[in-house]
Tab-separated table of C-alpha atoms in Angstrom:
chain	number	residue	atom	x	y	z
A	34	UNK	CA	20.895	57.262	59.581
A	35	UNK	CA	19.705	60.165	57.568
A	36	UNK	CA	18.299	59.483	54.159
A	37	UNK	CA	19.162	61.821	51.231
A	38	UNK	CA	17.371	65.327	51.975
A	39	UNK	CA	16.389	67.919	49.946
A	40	UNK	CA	15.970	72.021	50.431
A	41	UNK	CA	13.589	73.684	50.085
A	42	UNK	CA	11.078	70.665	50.091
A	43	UNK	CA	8.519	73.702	48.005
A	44	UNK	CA	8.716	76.293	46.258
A	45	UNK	CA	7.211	79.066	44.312
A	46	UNK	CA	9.458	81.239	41.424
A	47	UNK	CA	8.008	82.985	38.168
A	48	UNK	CA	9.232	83.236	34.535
A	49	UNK	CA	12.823	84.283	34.121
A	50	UNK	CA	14.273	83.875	37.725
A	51	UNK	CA	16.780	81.491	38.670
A	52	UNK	CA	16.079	78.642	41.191
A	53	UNK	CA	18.847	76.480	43.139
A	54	UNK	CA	18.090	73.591	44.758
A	55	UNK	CA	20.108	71.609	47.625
A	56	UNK	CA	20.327	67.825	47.983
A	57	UNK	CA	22.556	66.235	50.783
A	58	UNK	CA	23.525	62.104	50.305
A	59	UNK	CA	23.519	59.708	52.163
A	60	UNK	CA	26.870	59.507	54.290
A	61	UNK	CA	29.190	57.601	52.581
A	62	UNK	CA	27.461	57.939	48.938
A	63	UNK	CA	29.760	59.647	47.043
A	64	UNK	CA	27.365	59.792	43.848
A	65	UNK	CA	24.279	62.033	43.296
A	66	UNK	CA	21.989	61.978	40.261
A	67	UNK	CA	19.481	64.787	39.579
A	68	UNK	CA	15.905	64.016	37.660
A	69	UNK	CA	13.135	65.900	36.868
A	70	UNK	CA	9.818	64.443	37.300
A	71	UNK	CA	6.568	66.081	35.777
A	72	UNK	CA	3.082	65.160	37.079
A	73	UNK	CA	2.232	61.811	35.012
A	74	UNK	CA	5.774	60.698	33.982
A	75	UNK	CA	8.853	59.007	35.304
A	76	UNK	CA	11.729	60.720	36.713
A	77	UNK	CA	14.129	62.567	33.622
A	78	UNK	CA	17.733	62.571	34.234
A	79	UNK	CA	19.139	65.813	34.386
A	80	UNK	CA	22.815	65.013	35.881
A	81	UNK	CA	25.029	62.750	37.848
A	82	UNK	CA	27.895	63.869	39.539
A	83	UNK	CA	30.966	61.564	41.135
A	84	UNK	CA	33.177	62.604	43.353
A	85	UNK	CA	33.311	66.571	42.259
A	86	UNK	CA	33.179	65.625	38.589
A	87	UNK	CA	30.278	65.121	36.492
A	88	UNK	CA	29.782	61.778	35.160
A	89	UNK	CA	26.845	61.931	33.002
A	90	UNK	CA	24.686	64.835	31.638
A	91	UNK	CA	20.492	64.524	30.089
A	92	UNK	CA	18.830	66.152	27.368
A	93	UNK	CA	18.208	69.316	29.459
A	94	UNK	CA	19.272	72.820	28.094
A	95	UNK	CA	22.015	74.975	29.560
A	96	UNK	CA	19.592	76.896	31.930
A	97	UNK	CA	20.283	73.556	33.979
A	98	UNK	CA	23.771	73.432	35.786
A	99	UNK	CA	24.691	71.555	38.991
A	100	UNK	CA	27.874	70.979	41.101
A	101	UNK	CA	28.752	68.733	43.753
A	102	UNK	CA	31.087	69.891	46.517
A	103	UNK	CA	33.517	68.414	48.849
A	104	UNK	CA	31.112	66.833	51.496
A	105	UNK	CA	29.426	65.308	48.747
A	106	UNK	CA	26.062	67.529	48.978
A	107	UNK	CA	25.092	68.613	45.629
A	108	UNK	CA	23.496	71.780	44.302
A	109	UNK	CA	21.127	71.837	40.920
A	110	UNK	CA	20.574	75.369	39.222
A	111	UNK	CA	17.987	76.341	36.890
A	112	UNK	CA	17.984	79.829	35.221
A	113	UNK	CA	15.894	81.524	33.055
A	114	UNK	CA	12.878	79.797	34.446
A	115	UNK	CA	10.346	79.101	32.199
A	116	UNK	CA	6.373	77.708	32.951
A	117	UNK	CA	7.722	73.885	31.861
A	118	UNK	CA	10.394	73.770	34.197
A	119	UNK	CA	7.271	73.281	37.031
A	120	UNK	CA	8.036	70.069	38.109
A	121	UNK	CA	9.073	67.911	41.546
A	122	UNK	CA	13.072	67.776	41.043
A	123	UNK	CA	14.656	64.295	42.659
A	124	UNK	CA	17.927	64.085	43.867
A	125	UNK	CA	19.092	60.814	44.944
A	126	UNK	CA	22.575	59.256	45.908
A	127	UNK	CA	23.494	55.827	45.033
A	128	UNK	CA	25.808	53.183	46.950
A	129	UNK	CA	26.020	49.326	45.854
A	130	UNK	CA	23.096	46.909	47.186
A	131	UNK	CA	24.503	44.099	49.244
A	132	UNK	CA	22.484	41.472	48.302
A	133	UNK	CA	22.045	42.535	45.272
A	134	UNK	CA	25.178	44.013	44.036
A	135	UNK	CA	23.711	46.778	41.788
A	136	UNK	CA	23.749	50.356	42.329
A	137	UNK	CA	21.227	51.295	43.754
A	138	UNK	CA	19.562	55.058	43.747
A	139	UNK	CA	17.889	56.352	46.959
A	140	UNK	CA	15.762	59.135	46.427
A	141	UNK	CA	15.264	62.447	48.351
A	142	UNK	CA	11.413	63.701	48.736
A	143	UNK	CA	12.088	65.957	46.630
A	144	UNK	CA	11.619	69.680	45.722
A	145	UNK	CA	8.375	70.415	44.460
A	146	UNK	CA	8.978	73.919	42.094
A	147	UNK	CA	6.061	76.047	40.760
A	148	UNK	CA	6.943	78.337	37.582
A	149	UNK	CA	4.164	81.298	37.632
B	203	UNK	CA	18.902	55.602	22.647
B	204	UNK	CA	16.512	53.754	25.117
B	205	UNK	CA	13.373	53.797	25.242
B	206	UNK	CA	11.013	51.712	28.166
B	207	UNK	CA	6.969	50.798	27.701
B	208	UNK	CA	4.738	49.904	30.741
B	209	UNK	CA	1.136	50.324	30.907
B	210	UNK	CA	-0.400	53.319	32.056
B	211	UNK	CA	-2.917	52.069	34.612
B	212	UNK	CA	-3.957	48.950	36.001
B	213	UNK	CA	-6.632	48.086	39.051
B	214	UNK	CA	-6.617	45.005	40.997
B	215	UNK	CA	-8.634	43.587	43.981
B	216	UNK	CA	-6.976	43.105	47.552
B	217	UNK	CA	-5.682	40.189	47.810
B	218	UNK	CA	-5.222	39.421	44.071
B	219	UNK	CA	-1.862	38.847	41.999
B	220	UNK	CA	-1.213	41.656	39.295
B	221	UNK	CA	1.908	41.533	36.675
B	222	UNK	CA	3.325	44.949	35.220
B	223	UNK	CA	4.882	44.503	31.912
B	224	UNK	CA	7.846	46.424	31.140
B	225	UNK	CA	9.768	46.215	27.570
B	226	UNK	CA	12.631	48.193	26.314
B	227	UNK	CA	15.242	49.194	23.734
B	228	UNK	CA	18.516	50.058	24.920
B	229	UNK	CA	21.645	50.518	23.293
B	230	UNK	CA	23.517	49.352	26.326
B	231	UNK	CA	22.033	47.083	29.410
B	232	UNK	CA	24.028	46.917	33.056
B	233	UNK	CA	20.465	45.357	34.703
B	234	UNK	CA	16.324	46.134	35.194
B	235	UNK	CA	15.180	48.444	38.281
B	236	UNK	CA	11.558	48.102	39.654
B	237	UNK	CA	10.908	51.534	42.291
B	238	UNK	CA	7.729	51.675	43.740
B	239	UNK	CA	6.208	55.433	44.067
B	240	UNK	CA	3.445	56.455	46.253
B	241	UNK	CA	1.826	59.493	45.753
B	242	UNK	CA	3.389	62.371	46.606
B	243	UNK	CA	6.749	60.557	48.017
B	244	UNK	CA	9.587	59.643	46.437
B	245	UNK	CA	10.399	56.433	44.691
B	246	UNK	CA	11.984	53.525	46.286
B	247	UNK	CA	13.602	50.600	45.328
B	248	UNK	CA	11.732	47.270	44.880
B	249	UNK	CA	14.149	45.018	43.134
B	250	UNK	CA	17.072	44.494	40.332
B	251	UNK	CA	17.572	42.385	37.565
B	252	UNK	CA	20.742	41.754	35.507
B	253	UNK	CA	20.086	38.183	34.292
B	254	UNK	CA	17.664	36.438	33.082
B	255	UNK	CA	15.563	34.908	35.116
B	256	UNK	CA	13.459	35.388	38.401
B	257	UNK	CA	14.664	37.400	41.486
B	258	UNK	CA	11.510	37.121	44.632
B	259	UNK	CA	11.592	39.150	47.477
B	260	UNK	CA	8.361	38.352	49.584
B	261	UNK	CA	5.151	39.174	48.011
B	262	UNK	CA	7.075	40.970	44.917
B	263	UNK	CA	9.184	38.983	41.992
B	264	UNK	CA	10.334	40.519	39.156
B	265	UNK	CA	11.134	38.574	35.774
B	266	UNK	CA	13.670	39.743	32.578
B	267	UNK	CA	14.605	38.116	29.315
B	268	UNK	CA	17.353	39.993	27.993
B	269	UNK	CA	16.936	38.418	24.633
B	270	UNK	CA	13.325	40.043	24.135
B	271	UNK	CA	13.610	43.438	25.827
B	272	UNK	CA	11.101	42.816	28.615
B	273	UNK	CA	10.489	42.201	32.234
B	274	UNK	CA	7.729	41.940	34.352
B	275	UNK	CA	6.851	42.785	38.119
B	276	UNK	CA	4.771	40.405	40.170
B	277	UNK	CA	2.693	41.194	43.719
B	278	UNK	CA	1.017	38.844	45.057
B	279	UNK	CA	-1.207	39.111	48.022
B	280	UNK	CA	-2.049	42.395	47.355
B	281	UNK	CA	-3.120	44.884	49.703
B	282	UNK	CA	-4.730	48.503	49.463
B	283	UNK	CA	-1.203	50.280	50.497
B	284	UNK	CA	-0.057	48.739	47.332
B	285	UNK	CA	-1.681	51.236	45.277
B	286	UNK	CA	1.061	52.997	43.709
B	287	UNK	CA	2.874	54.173	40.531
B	288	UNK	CA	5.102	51.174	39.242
B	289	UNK	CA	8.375	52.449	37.473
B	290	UNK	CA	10.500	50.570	35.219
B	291	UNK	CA	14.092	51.782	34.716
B	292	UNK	CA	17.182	50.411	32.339
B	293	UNK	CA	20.601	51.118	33.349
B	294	UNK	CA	22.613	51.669	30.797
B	295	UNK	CA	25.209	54.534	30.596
B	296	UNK	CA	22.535	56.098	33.115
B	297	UNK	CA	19.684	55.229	34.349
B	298	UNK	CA	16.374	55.536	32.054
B	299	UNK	CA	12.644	55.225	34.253
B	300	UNK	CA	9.875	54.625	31.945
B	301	UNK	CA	6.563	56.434	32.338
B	302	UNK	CA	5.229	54.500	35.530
B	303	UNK	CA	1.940	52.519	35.935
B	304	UNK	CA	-0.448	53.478	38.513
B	305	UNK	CA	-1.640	50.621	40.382
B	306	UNK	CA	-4.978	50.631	41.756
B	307	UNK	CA	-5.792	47.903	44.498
B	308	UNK	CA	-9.906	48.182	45.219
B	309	UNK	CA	-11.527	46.293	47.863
């Protein structure tokens, strides 16, 4: 089976354009969370979306919107770039562990983005 | 709010054990993640904790106590592809990952 995947896996924008990025779940995971993750620090959580509808939101500004369509694949838009939003942006999709019973989050590779 | 403390580095010798402290503060707890993240890859799952107590799996066991905020991540036997970053993350209303600690095994 297919893991989560990601487009484009790099990429290079510069100050004030607008980025989107593409994430795909797992079939049958009908949840995706976006986080940012900086060189040095843990993964931020930007959004998570459930079925269409998002379910939970970070402390990013409103340059950061995502939506989740139909199929379940995801999109995660960034306007307004700025040099701090240079980061490697995770999407993962989560499904319930059988063993262990909580939800677990598998993670994409990710899309590295460069802010010149 | 929540907020999760782990070291930032630790080094180890192949074939050692190493424990990875984790404590938090979190307004709302539905269980303890452990991901294991290699350098330039994503982060995958190691285990899950929601009571106290010990959960093993193999040559990793992870530990919480509820009551004081903390957990711990165990590897035993270690070996050089263990060198990693370590994250700790709370699930609460969403899913919090604390800073990571980079794990360096050494021959």
């Amino acid at each position: 089976d297919a893991g989560v995947t990601q487009s484009p896996t790099h990429l290079i924008k510069t100050r004030g354009q607008h980025v989107t990025l593409r994430c795909s779940p797992i079939s049958g995971h009908k949840s995706v969370s976006w986080y940012q993750q900086v060189l040095g620090q843990g993964p931020q959580f930007i959004f998570q979306y459930y079925e269409k509808e998002e379910r939970g939101r970070g402390n990013f500004p409103d340059r950061f919107s995502a939506r989740q369509f139909p199929n379940y694949s995801s999109e995660l838009n960034v306007n307004a770039l700025l040099l701090g939003d240079s980061a490697l942006y995770l999407c993962a999709s989560s499904n319930r562990d059988r063993v262990s019973g909580a939800n677990v989050l598998t993670f994409g590779a990710g899309s590295r983005l460069t802010v010149l | 709010g929540q907020n999760i403390d782990q070291p930032t580095e630790m080094t180890a010798t192949e074939g050692a054990i190493v424990q990875i402290n984790c404590t938090y503060q979190t307004s709302g707890f539905n269980g303890l993640f452990w991901y294991q993240q290699h350098a330039g890859e994503a982060p995958t799952f190691l285990s899950y904790n929601v009571l106290d107590g010990l959960e093993e799996k193999g040559r990793f066991s992870s530990f919480l106590s509820r009551s004081k905020g903390y957990s711990y991540l165990l590897l035993k036997e270690l070996q050089m592809k263990d060198s990693a970053s370590y994250l700790c993350a709370v699930s609460g209303n969403k899913l919090v990952f604390g800073a990571g600690t980079i794990l360096r095994v050494k021959s």
